[in-house]
Amino acid sequence: MQWDTRQKNLLLILARDVASKLATPMFVVDAEGTLVFFNEAAEAVLGQSFADAGEMVAEEWSTGFSPVDAEGRSLPLRELPLGIALFEGRPAHRTFRIRGADGVERDLAVTALPLLAHPDELVGAVALFWDESAEKGEGEA
């Protein structure tokens, strides 16, 4: 899948490039919250490839993986680390459970960072995450 960089901010292009080189799962979203990329390492955790998923608006990715807290309560976008990075412009970290596209539930630890071109110019955000259930020997189909 070829990525059209003509209308993307340089910082998003660089974030995608970094993500593509990392062995750690990483999400990249633009300032509107549209998922513009996740790397190969994220595919195993999310249960699908980016080529299959494609770009998704925030309402899709924030609910599509059914994120819930430790008590099983659904987490709205603004309570997810990536939502906090986007809407509040600050780093955030949280653990929660998702259901991957493959139907497997996984406990994730997620750290999100806003992408700021200037102190007052948010161009997107990134989230680095890892499957804590894999470390415990859970979450495998």
Short mmCIF file of C-alpha atoms in Angstrom, two decimals:
data_model
loop_
_atom_site.label_atom_id
_atom_site.label_comp_id
_atom_site.label_asym_id
_atom_site.label_seq_id
_atom_site.Cartn_x
_atom_site.Cartn_y
_atom_site.Cartn_z
CA MET A 1 0.00 0.00 0.00
CA GLN A 2 1.58 3.29 -1.13
CA TRP A 3 1.17 6.20 1.29
CA ASP A 4 0.32 9.61 -0.17
CA THR A 5 2.65 12.09 1.55
CA ARG A 6 1.59 15.16 -0.46
CA GLN A 7 -0.88 16.41 2.15
CA LYS A 8 0.84 15.11 5.30
CA ASN A 9 2.82 17.24 7.71
CA LEU A 10 6.55 16.51 7.68
CA LEU A 11 6.43 15.48 11.34
CA LEU A 12 3.80 12.81 10.50
CA ILE A 13 5.94 11.56 7.63
CA LEU A 14 8.94 11.29 9.94
CA ALA A 15 6.87 9.58 12.66
CA ARG A 16 5.69 6.99 10.15
CA ASP A 17 9.28 6.43 9.05
CA VAL A 18 10.42 5.91 12.65
CA ALA A 19 7.47 3.58 13.32
CA SER A 20 8.30 1.47 10.27
CA LYS A 21 11.78 0.87 11.70
CA LEU A 22 10.73 -0.01 15.26
CA ALA A 23 10.22 -3.47 16.72
CA THR A 24 7.82 -1.90 19.25
CA PRO A 25 4.16 -1.55 18.18
CA MET A 26 3.35 2.05 17.22
CA PHE A 27 0.25 3.97 16.06
CA VAL A 28 0.47 7.33 14.25
CA VAL A 29 -2.55 9.67 14.05
CA ASP A 30 -2.94 13.11 12.50
CA ALA A 31 -4.30 16.23 14.24
CA GLU A 32 -7.90 15.18 13.50
CA GLY A 33 -7.26 11.81 15.12
CA THR A 34 -7.25 9.84 11.86
CA LEU A 35 -5.05 6.77 12.10
CA VAL A 36 -2.52 7.24 9.31
CA PHE A 37 -0.25 4.29 10.08
CA PHE A 38 0.58 1.45 12.41
CA ASN A 39 3.71 -0.62 12.05
CA GLU A 40 4.28 -4.32 11.49
CA ALA A 41 4.94 -4.90 15.20
CA ALA A 42 1.46 -3.53 15.95
CA GLU A 43 -0.15 -5.99 13.53
CA ALA A 44 0.41 -8.95 15.88
CA VAL A 45 -1.12 -7.05 18.80
CA LEU A 46 -4.08 -5.63 16.85
CA GLY A 47 -4.79 -8.85 14.96
CA GLN A 48 -4.69 -7.27 11.49
CA SER A 49 -2.33 -5.54 9.11
CA PHE A 50 -2.40 -1.84 8.31
CA ALA A 51 -2.89 -2.80 4.65
CA ASP A 52 -6.16 -4.51 5.67
CA ALA A 53 -7.24 -1.87 8.20
CA GLY A 54 -6.28 1.26 6.26
CA GLU A 55 -6.73 4.77 7.58
CA MET A 56 -9.47 5.07 10.22
CA VAL A 57 -11.10 8.07 11.84
CA ALA A 58 -10.75 8.33 15.62
CA GLU A 59 -14.26 7.04 16.27
CA GLU A 60 -13.40 3.83 14.41
CA TRP A 61 -10.03 2.98 15.97
CA SER A 62 -11.05 4.10 19.46
CA THR A 63 -14.04 1.74 19.52
CA GLY A 64 -13.06 -0.91 16.96
CA PHE A 65 -10.75 -2.67 19.39
CA SER A 66 -13.27 -2.42 22.27
CA PRO A 67 -10.95 -0.87 24.89
CA VAL A 68 -12.03 -1.49 28.49
CA ASP A 69 -10.51 -0.71 31.88
CA ALA A 70 -9.70 -3.25 34.62
CA GLU A 71 -13.36 -3.28 35.69
CA GLY A 72 -14.58 -3.97 32.14
CA ARG A 73 -15.91 -0.42 31.62
CA SER A 74 -15.66 0.85 28.04
CA LEU A 75 -13.08 3.60 27.66
CA PRO A 76 -14.10 6.62 25.59
CA LEU A 77 -11.58 8.20 23.22
CA ARG A 78 -10.80 11.09 25.60
CA GLU A 79 -9.72 8.61 28.33
CA LEU A 80 -7.36 6.67 26.07
CA PRO A 81 -3.71 7.79 26.12
CA LEU A 82 -3.86 8.69 22.42
CA GLY A 83 -7.02 10.75 23.00
CA ILE A 84 -5.34 12.60 25.86
CA ALA A 85 -2.28 13.30 23.69
CA LEU A 86 -4.58 14.63 20.94
CA PHE A 87 -7.12 16.63 22.92
CA GLU A 88 -4.96 17.81 25.81
CA GLY A 89 -1.62 17.99 23.99
CA ARG A 90 0.24 16.13 26.71
CA PRO A 91 1.84 12.70 27.15
CA ALA A 92 -0.26 9.97 28.76
CA HIS A 93 0.12 6.35 29.84
CA ARG A 94 -2.46 3.73 30.80
CA THR A 95 -3.05 0.01 30.83
CA PHE A 96 -6.29 -1.44 29.47
CA ARG A 97 -7.68 -4.43 27.61
CA ILE A 98 -8.60 -4.62 23.92
CA ARG A 99 -10.08 -7.23 21.61
CA GLY A 100 -7.97 -7.51 18.47
CA ALA A 101 -9.48 -7.93 15.02
CA ASP A 102 -8.54 -11.61 15.40
CA GLY A 103 -10.90 -11.88 18.41
CA VAL A 104 -8.11 -12.28 20.97
CA GLU A 105 -8.27 -10.15 24.13
CA ARG A 106 -5.00 -8.55 25.17
CA ASP A 107 -3.87 -6.42 28.09
CA LEU A 108 -1.98 -3.43 26.74
CA ALA A 109 0.28 -0.84 28.26
CA VAL A 110 0.10 2.30 26.11
CA THR A 111 2.19 5.47 26.16
CA ALA A 112 1.11 8.30 23.86
CA LEU A 113 2.88 11.51 22.93
CA PRO A 114 1.55 14.57 21.09
CA LEU A 115 3.40 15.59 17.93
CA LEU A 116 3.97 19.32 18.10
CA ALA A 117 5.51 21.23 15.20
CA HIS A 118 5.62 24.28 17.50
CA PRO A 119 4.48 24.65 21.13
CA ASP A 120 1.01 25.72 19.96
CA GLU A 121 0.76 23.58 16.77
CA LEU A 122 -0.42 20.00 17.24
CA VAL A 123 0.03 17.95 14.06
CA GLY A 124 -0.85 14.54 15.49
CA ALA A 125 0.16 12.00 18.09
CA VAL A 126 1.87 8.65 18.41
CA ALA A 127 1.26 5.74 20.73
CA LEU A 128 3.79 3.08 21.63
CA PHE A 129 2.22 0.00 23.15
CA TRP A 130 2.96 -3.54 24.17
CA ASP A 131 0.98 -6.63 24.98
CA GLU A 132 1.33 -7.30 28.70
CA SER A 133 -0.74 -10.50 28.43
CA ALA A 134 1.96 -12.00 26.15
CA GLU A 135 4.49 -11.43 28.93
CA LYS A 136 2.18 -13.33 31.29
CA GLY A 137 1.64 -16.13 28.75
CA GLU A 138 -1.99 -15.09 28.11
CA GLY A 139 -3.76 -13.66 25.08
CA GLU A 140 -2.56 -16.25 22.59
CA ALA A 141 -5.05 -17.93 20.30
#
